[in-house]
Coordinates of C-alpha atoms in Angstrom, one line a residue:
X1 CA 12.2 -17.0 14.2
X2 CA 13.9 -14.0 14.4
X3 CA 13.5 -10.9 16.5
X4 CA 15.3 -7.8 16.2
X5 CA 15.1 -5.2 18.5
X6 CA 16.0 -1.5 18.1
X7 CA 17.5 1.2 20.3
X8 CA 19.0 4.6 20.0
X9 CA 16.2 7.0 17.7
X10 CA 15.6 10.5 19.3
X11 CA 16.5 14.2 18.2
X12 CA 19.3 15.6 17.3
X13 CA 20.3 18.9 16.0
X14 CA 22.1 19.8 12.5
X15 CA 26.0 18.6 12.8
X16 CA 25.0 16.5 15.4
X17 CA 25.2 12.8 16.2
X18 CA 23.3 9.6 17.2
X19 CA 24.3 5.9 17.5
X20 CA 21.6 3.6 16.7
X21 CA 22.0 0.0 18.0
X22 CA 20.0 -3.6 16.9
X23 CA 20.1 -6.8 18.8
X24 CA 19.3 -9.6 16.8
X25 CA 17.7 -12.9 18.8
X26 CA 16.3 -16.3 18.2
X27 CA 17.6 -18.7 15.1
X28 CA 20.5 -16.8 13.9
X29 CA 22.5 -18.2 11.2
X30 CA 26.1 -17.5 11.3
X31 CA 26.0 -16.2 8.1
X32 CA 23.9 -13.4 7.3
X33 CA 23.5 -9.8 6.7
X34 CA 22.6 -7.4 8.9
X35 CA 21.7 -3.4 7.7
X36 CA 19.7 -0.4 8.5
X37 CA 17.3 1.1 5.9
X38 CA 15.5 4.2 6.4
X39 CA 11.3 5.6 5.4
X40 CA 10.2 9.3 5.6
X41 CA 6.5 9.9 5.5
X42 CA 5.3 9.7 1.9
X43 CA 8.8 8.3 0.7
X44 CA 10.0 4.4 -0.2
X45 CA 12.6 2.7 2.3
X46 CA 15.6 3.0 1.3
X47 CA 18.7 1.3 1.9
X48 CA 21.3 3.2 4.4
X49 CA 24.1 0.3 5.3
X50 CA 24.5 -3.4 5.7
X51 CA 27.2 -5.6 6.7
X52 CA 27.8 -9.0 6.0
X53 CA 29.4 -11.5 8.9
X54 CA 32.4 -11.4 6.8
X55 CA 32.9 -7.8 7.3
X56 CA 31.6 -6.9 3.6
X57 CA 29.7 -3.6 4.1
X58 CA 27.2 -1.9 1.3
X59 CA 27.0 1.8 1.9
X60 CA 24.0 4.4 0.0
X61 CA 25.4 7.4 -2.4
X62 CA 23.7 10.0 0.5
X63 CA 25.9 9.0 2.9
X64 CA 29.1 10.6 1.9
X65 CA 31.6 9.1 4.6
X66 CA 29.3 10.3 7.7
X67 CA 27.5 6.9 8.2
X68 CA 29.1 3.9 10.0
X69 CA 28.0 0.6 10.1
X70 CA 29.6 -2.2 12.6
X71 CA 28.4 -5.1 14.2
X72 CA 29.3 -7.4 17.3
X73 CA 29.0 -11.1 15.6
X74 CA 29.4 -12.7 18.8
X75 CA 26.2 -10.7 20.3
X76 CA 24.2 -10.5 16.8
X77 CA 24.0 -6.9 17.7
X78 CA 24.5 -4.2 14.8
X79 CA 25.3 -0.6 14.9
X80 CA 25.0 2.5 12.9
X81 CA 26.6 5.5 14.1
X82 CA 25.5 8.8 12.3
X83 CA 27.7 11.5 12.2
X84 CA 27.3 15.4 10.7
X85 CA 23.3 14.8 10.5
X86 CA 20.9 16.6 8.3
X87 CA 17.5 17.8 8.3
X88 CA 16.9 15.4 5.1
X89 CA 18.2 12.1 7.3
X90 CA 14.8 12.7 9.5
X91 CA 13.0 8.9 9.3
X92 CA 11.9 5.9 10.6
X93 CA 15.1 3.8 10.9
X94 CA 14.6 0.1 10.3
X95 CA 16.7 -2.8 11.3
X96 CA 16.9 -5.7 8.7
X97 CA 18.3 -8.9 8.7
X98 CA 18.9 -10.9 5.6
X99 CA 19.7 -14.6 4.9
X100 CA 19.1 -16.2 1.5
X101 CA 16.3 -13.7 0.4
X102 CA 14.7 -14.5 4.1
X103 CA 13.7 -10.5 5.4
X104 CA 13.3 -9.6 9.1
X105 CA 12.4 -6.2 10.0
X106 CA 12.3 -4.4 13.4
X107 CA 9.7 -1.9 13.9
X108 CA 12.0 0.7 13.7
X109 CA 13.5 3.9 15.5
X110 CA 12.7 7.0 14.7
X111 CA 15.1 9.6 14.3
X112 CA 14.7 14.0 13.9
X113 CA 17.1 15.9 13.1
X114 CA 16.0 19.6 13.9
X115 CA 16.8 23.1 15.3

């Protein structure tokens, strides 16, 4: 199976910045999709970013150029760094990993963005 396991979450203030990392372990295919999606408190998960081995990445409308996904193939380890962060971005951040309609969700990250 696989595991994915999430680092980076905290506090940040408006304008400010945080890099979110996700290692991904166990029977990795070398083709797959790895992404971050994110769940306020009453709200549906939503997608943020993914990125395909092949470099293809998916971005969501609300990121507006201040989102960046990457990912280290050779580690199976993904990143999002966040950049110019709102009040609204304030979630549960969830690493996914994707393979033929096969889900894997970490348990997620929490990130506040606050004065």
């Amino acid at each position: 199976q696989v595991q994915l396991v999430e680092s980076g979450g905290g506090l940040a203030q408006p304008g400010g910045s945080l890099r979110l990392s996700c290692a991904a372990s166990g029977s990795i295919f070398s083709v797959n999709i790895l992404g971050w999606y994110r769940q306020a408190p009453g709200r549906q998960r939503e997608l943020v970013a993914t990125m395909h081995t092949n470099g293809i990445t998916n971005y969501a409308d609300f990121v507006k150029g201040r989102f960046t996904i990457s990912r280290d193939n050779a580690k199976n380890t993904v990143y999002l760094q966040m950049n110019s962060l709102k009040p609204e971005d304030t979630a549960v951040y969830y690493c996914n990993y994707n393979e033929y309609g096969l889900d894997v969700w970490g348990k997620g990250t929490l990130v506040t963005v606050s004065s």
